[in-house]
Amino acid sequence: MEAINKQRIKERIKGYLKNPWSLMILIFVILATLITFTALVLLVGYILIKGVPNLTLDLFSLHYTSENVSLFPALINTISMTFVSLIIAVPFGIFSAIYLVEYSKRGSRFVSIIRITAETLSGIPSIVYGLFGYLFFVTALKWRYSMLAGAFTLAIMILPLIMRTTEEALKSVPDSYREGSFGLGAGKLRTVFKVVLPTAIPGILAGVILSIGRIVGETAALIYTAGTIATVPKTIMDSGRTLSVHMYELSREGLFMNQAYATAVILLIIVLLINWVSGMVVKRLTKIK
Amino acid sequence: MSKLKVENLDLYYGDFKALKDINIEVSEKEITAFIGPSGCGKSTLLKSLNRMNDLVEGCKITGTVTLDGEDIYKSMDINLLRKRVGMVFQKPNPFPMSIYDNIAFGPRTHGIRNKGKLDDIIEKSLRDAAIWDEVKDRLKKSALGLSGGQQQRLCIARALAVEPEVLLMDEPTSALDPISTSKIEDLAVKLKDDYTIIMVTHNMQQAARISDRTAFFLLGEVVEYNDTETLFSMPSDKRTEDYITGRFG
C-alpha cells in the first residue's frame, strides 16, 4: 500500500511553481550546501593526495635530521604545548567565569567591562599575542624562546574563549537547581561546586575542545615565543616547534614540500581524533543513565 | 506555643510594597494553607520564612519572623535555618544526578558521610515521601528519568532527608496531573504527624481538603486567617466570601 502521508513530487513541484520565492530559496540553500561541501572535499582531498604518499617511517624517527625531516619531535611538542597551555588557562578561565556568573552582582559595570574586554581579546589576531609574548615573556622576563613562553602566550590567547564558553554554560544551568540546593541549607560554595559546575561540564568541555583546536593550529604566536627548534626540548625553558610551526617552516624553506604535506595529513588526523574523543567524552557525561 | 510567628512584616521589591503588615502564627504539626489570587504575595511570604528572598535583588524586608521564639533574620545561621525549614518548589527541581545522590545531597551538606547511615536516611526519606517502592530498584539511575509526579515526591523526600521541622510547599501540585496531585495531598496529610507544613496553593478545594488553618491573601495583605472549616463555611470578611465562592479574581 502506498503511504498517504507523503507529498508526491508532482504536488511539490506545483507548490513551488505557485510560489517562486520558495523555489529560489530552495535552490540557493542546496547550492550553498554543495559549494561548502565541495570546498571541504577539495581541500581535504588535495592534502590527502599530496600528503599520504609521502608518509614514510622516516618521518616518525625519534630525532630530527635534515635527512629524515622527522615530524615526531613536533608531534610530541604539540601534545606537551597543548597540555601546558590548558593547565595554565583552564583553571583561570573557569574560575573567572564562576565569579562572573555566581558571585558578581548581575548587570554590574565591572562585569560588563570584563565581558567586553574578553570579547575584544578573543578578536585580536594571534600575531599580536605573539608579539606581546615575545616582548613580555621572552625579553622582559628573560625566558628566551621556550616552551613555557609559548604556553603562557597561548594560555592568554585561549583564556577569553574558555571564560566565555564556561560563562554561557553556567548561565544555562537553571536557577531552580541553585534554589533547590540553597533550600536544603547548602552554602554558595557547595551549590556552585556540587550542583552548578557538574551540570555545566559538557558546555565547559566544548570550550576546552575549541581551545585545543586553536592551540594545535597556532603558528604566528608560537614562532615569536616558543621558537622553531625541531627537537623535543630537554626542559620547559628550551625552544621547540609544534606541528603547525613545523609545517610552516618546512614550506617556508621550500626544500621539503612533500614532507610538509605529510605533516598536514598528520595534523588533520590529530584534529579529527580530538573531535571524536571529545565528542565521546561529552556524550558519556551527558548520558542519562 | 506557635512554631513560626510573623510580626508586622513588610516586604518591598524596589519601591513596590508586596507585603503589608503581615501577622501570622503557625502552629506545630498542622497544615497551614495560604490561598489567594496570583500576585497576592502568598509565595513571597512563604519564601521569607526560610530567607529565600535574600537571593532576590532589590528585596527589602522589615518586621520579625521567629522560629520557636528565635528571630530567623537576626542571630540564626542561614544554612541551619534552611535545614530546619525545608522547601518544596512549584516546579519539581531534582538535580541532574542519581536518585540516591539527590536525596544524599542534603545530609552530606550537613556532614553525614557514613555510607550505612546515608543508606538508612535515603530509604526512610523515600518511604516517608511514598516513592520508595517505585524507585528502590533504580536508586543509581538519573532522577531526571522520573515522571513529573515522581520527581516532586523525590523533591519532598530530598527535603525530608535533612530532618526539617517545618516544610514549606510552594504550589507543589500546580505542575502535576490529578493522580499525582492526590498522592501529594495524601502525603502532606501523613507528614503532618511529624512536620509543620505550610502550603501555598492556587486550588481552594485543595486547601479545604487538607489544611487545618487557612490564610486568605489579597493585594499583599492577609484578609482573613482562621480555621479552615470556619473560613470556608463562615467567612467573616466579604472579600473572602467572594473569593471562595468564585465571584472574584
Coordinates of C-alpha atoms in Angstrom, one line a residue, chain A:
Chain A
M1 CA 0.0 0.0 0.0
E2 CA 1.2 3.5 -0.8
A3 CA 1.7 5.8 2.2
I4 CA -0.8 8.6 2.1
N5 CA 1.2 10.9 4.3
K6 CA 3.9 11.6 1.8
Q7 CA 3.8 14.6 -0.5
R8 CA 4.1 13.4 -4.1
I9 CA 6.7 15.0 -6.3
K10 CA 4.1 16.4 -8.6
E11 CA 2.4 18.2 -5.7
R12 CA 5.7 19.6 -4.5
I13 CA 6.5 21.0 -8.0
K14 CA 3.1 22.5 -8.2
G15 CA 3.7 24.2 -4.8
Y16 CA 7.0 25.6 -5.8
L17 CA 5.7 26.9 -9.1
K18 CA 2.9 28.7 -7.3
N19 CA 5.5 30.3 -5.0
P20 CA 8.7 31.2 -6.9
W21 CA 10.4 32.7 -3.9
S22 CA 10.2 29.4 -2.1
L23 CA 11.7 27.7 -5.2
M24 CA 14.6 30.2 -5.3
I25 CA 15.4 29.8 -1.6
L26 CA 15.4 26.1 -2.1
I27 CA 17.8 26.3 -5.0
F28 CA 20.0 28.7 -3.0
V29 CA 20.1 26.5 0.0
I30 CA 21.0 23.5 -2.0
L31 CA 23.7 25.4 -3.9
A32 CA 25.2 26.8 -0.7
T33 CA 25.4 23.3 0.8
L34 CA 27.0 21.9 -2.4
I35 CA 29.6 24.7 -2.6
T36 CA 30.6 24.3 1.1
F37 CA 30.8 20.6 0.8
T38 CA 32.8 20.7 -2.4
A39 CA 35.3 23.2 -1.0
L40 CA 35.8 21.0 2.0
V41 CA 36.2 17.8 0.0
L42 CA 38.6 19.5 -2.4
L43 CA 40.8 20.8 0.4
V44 CA 40.9 17.6 2.4
G45 CA 41.3 15.5 -0.8
Y46 CA 44.2 17.7 -2.0
I47 CA 46.0 17.4 1.2
L48 CA 45.5 13.6 1.3
I49 CA 46.6 13.1 -2.3
K50 CA 49.7 15.2 -1.8
G51 CA 50.4 14.0 1.7
V52 CA 49.6 10.3 2.1
P53 CA 52.2 9.0 -0.5
N54 CA 54.8 11.0 1.4
L55 CA 54.0 9.4 4.8
T56 CA 57.2 7.4 5.4
L57 CA 58.5 5.7 8.5
D58 CA 61.4 8.1 8.4
L59 CA 59.0 10.9 9.3
F60 CA 58.5 9.3 12.6
S61 CA 62.1 8.9 13.6
L62 CA 62.9 9.9 17.1
H63 CA 65.3 12.6 16.2
Y64 CA 65.0 15.3 13.5
T65 CA 67.8 15.5 10.9
S66 CA 67.8 17.2 7.6
E67 CA 67.8 13.8 6.0
N68 CA 64.7 12.2 7.7
V69 CA 62.8 15.5 8.2
S70 CA 61.1 13.8 11.2
L71 CA 57.9 15.3 12.4
F72 CA 57.9 13.2 15.6
P73 CA 59.5 15.8 17.9
A74 CA 57.0 18.3 16.6
L75 CA 54.2 15.9 17.4
I76 CA 55.5 15.4 21.0
N77 CA 55.8 19.2 21.3
T78 CA 52.3 19.8 20.1
I79 CA 50.9 17.5 22.8
S80 CA 53.0 19.0 25.6
M81 CA 52.3 22.5 24.4
T82 CA 48.6 21.8 24.5
F83 CA 48.8 20.2 27.9
V84 CA 50.8 23.0 29.5
S85 CA 48.7 25.8 28.0
L86 CA 45.5 24.2 29.2
I87 CA 46.9 23.6 32.7
I88 CA 47.5 27.4 32.8
A89 CA 44.4 28.7 31.1
V90 CA 41.6 26.3 32.2
P91 CA 41.6 27.0 35.9
F92 CA 41.8 30.7 35.4
G93 CA 39.1 30.7 32.8
I94 CA 36.7 28.6 34.7
F95 CA 37.2 30.4 38.0
S96 CA 36.7 33.8 36.5
A97 CA 33.6 32.6 34.8
I98 CA 32.3 31.3 38.1
Y99 CA 33.0 34.7 39.6
L100 CA 31.1 36.5 36.8
V101 CA 28.1 34.3 36.9
E102 CA 27.7 33.2 40.5
Y103 CA 29.4 35.8 42.7
S104 CA 29.3 39.2 40.9
K105 CA 26.2 41.3 41.0
R106 CA 24.2 40.7 37.9
G107 CA 24.5 43.5 35.4
S108 CA 27.1 45.4 37.3
R109 CA 29.5 47.8 35.5
F110 CA 32.6 45.8 36.5
V111 CA 31.2 42.7 35.0
S112 CA 30.3 44.3 31.7
I113 CA 33.8 45.8 31.4
I114 CA 35.3 42.3 31.9
R115 CA 33.0 40.9 29.4
I116 CA 33.8 43.5 26.7
T117 CA 37.5 43.0 27.4
A118 CA 37.2 39.3 27.0
E119 CA 35.3 39.7 23.7
T120 CA 37.8 42.1 22.4
L121 CA 40.7 39.8 23.4
S122 CA 39.1 36.9 21.5
G123 CA 39.0 39.0 18.3
I124 CA 42.7 40.0 18.3
P125 CA 44.9 38.3 15.7
S126 CA 47.2 35.8 17.1
I127 CA 50.3 37.6 15.8
V128 CA 49.6 40.3 18.3
Y129 CA 49.6 37.8 21.1
G130 CA 52.9 36.6 19.7
L131 CA 54.4 40.0 19.8
F132 CA 53.2 40.5 23.3
G133 CA 54.6 37.2 24.4
Y134 CA 57.9 38.0 22.7
L135 CA 58.2 41.4 24.5
F136 CA 57.0 40.2 27.8
F137 CA 57.8 36.5 28.4
V138 CA 60.8 36.2 26.0
T139 CA 62.5 39.5 26.5
A140 CA 61.3 41.2 29.7
L141 CA 61.1 38.0 31.8
K142 CA 64.2 36.6 30.0
W143 CA 62.6 33.2 29.4
R144 CA 64.1 33.3 25.9
Y145 CA 62.4 31.3 23.2
S146 CA 60.9 28.5 25.3
M147 CA 58.0 26.1 25.5
L148 CA 57.0 27.9 28.7
A149 CA 56.9 31.3 27.0
G150 CA 54.8 29.8 24.2
A151 CA 52.5 28.0 26.5
F152 CA 51.8 31.2 28.5
T153 CA 51.2 33.2 25.4
L154 CA 48.7 30.6 24.1
A155 CA 47.1 30.4 27.6
I156 CA 46.4 34.2 27.4
M157 CA 45.1 33.7 23.9
I158 CA 42.6 31.0 24.8
L159 CA 41.7 32.4 28.2
P160 CA 38.8 34.6 26.9
L161 CA 37.5 31.7 24.9
I162 CA 37.3 29.3 27.9
M163 CA 35.9 32.1 30.1
R164 CA 33.1 32.9 27.7
T165 CA 32.1 29.4 27.0
T166 CA 32.1 28.5 30.7
E167 CA 30.1 31.6 31.4
E168 CA 27.5 30.5 28.9
A169 CA 27.5 27.0 30.3
L170 CA 27.0 28.2 33.8
K171 CA 24.2 30.6 32.8
S172 CA 22.3 27.8 31.1
V173 CA 22.1 25.9 34.4
P174 CA 18.5 26.6 35.6
D175 CA 18.2 28.7 38.7
S176 CA 15.8 26.1 40.1
Y177 CA 18.9 23.9 40.8
R178 CA 20.5 26.7 42.8
E179 CA 17.3 27.3 44.7
G180 CA 16.9 23.6 45.4
S181 CA 20.5 23.5 46.8
F182 CA 20.2 26.6 48.9
G183 CA 16.8 25.4 50.1
L184 CA 18.5 22.3 51.6
G185 CA 20.9 24.5 53.6
A186 CA 23.8 24.2 51.2
G187 CA 26.1 27.2 51.1
K188 CA 27.3 29.0 48.0
L189 CA 30.5 27.0 47.7
R190 CA 28.7 23.7 47.8
T191 CA 26.0 24.8 45.5
V192 CA 28.5 26.0 42.9
F193 CA 30.9 23.1 43.0
K194 CA 28.5 20.2 43.6
V195 CA 25.4 21.2 41.7
V196 CA 26.1 24.0 39.2
L197 CA 29.6 23.1 37.9
P198 CA 28.9 19.4 37.3
T199 CA 25.8 20.4 35.3
A200 CA 27.8 22.8 33.2
I201 CA 30.6 20.4 32.4
P202 CA 29.6 19.5 28.8
G203 CA 29.5 23.2 27.9
I204 CA 32.8 23.8 29.6
L205 CA 34.4 20.9 27.7
A206 CA 33.1 22.3 24.4
G207 CA 35.1 25.5 25.2
V208 CA 38.2 23.5 26.1
I209 CA 37.9 21.5 22.9
L210 CA 37.7 24.7 20.8
S211 CA 40.8 25.9 22.7
I212 CA 42.7 22.7 21.9
G213 CA 41.9 23.3 18.2
R214 CA 43.3 26.8 18.4
I215 CA 46.5 25.6 20.2
V216 CA 47.1 22.8 17.7
G217 CA 46.6 25.1 14.8
E218 CA 48.5 28.1 16.1
T219 CA 51.7 29.3 14.4
A220 CA 52.2 33.0 14.5
A221 CA 52.0 33.4 18.2
L222 CA 54.5 30.5 18.7
I223 CA 57.2 31.5 16.2
Y224 CA 57.8 34.5 18.3
T225 CA 57.7 32.8 21.7
A226 CA 58.5 29.1 21.5
G227 CA 60.9 29.4 18.6
T228 CA 61.4 26.9 15.8
I229 CA 63.9 24.3 17.0
A230 CA 62.9 21.0 15.6
T231 CA 63.7 18.8 18.5
V232 CA 62.0 17.7 21.7
P233 CA 63.2 20.3 24.2
K234 CA 65.1 19.0 27.3
T235 CA 63.3 21.3 29.7
I236 CA 60.3 23.5 29.5
M237 CA 62.7 26.5 29.2
D238 CA 64.0 25.3 25.8
S239 CA 62.7 26.1 22.4
G240 CA 60.6 23.6 20.4
R241 CA 58.3 23.7 17.4
T242 CA 54.8 22.3 17.2
L243 CA 53.4 20.5 14.2
S244 CA 51.8 23.7 12.7
V245 CA 55.1 25.6 13.1
H246 CA 57.0 22.6 11.7
M247 CA 54.8 22.7 8.7
Y248 CA 55.2 26.4 8.3
E249 CA 59.0 26.1 8.5
L250 CA 59.1 23.2 6.0
S251 CA 57.1 25.1 3.4
R252 CA 58.9 28.4 4.1
E253 CA 62.3 26.8 3.5
G254 CA 60.8 25.2 0.4
L255 CA 63.1 22.2 0.5
F256 CA 60.7 19.7 1.9
M257 CA 57.3 20.4 0.4
N258 CA 56.3 16.7 0.3
Q259 CA 57.0 16.3 4.0
A260 CA 55.0 19.5 4.7
Y261 CA 52.0 17.9 3.1
A262 CA 52.6 14.7 5.1
T263 CA 52.7 16.8 8.2
A264 CA 49.4 18.4 7.2
V265 CA 47.8 14.9 7.0
I266 CA 49.0 14.1 10.5
L267 CA 47.7 17.4 11.7
L268 CA 44.3 16.7 10.1
I269 CA 44.2 13.3 11.7
I270 CA 45.0 14.8 15.1
V271 CA 42.2 17.3 14.9
L272 CA 39.8 14.6 13.8
L273 CA 40.9 12.4 16.7
I274 CA 40.4 15.3 19.2
N275 CA 37.0 16.0 18.0
W276 CA 36.0 12.3 18.1
V277 CA 37.4 11.7 21.5
S278 CA 35.8 14.9 23.0
G279 CA 32.5 14.0 21.4
M280 CA 32.6 10.7 23.1
V281 CA 33.5 12.3 26.5
V282 CA 30.7 14.8 26.2
K283 CA 28.3 12.0 25.3
R284 CA 29.3 9.9 28.2
L285 CA 29.0 12.8 30.7
T286 CA 25.6 13.9 29.5
K287 CA 24.0 10.5 29.1
I288 CA 21.0 9.8 31.4
K289 CA 21.7 6.5 33.0

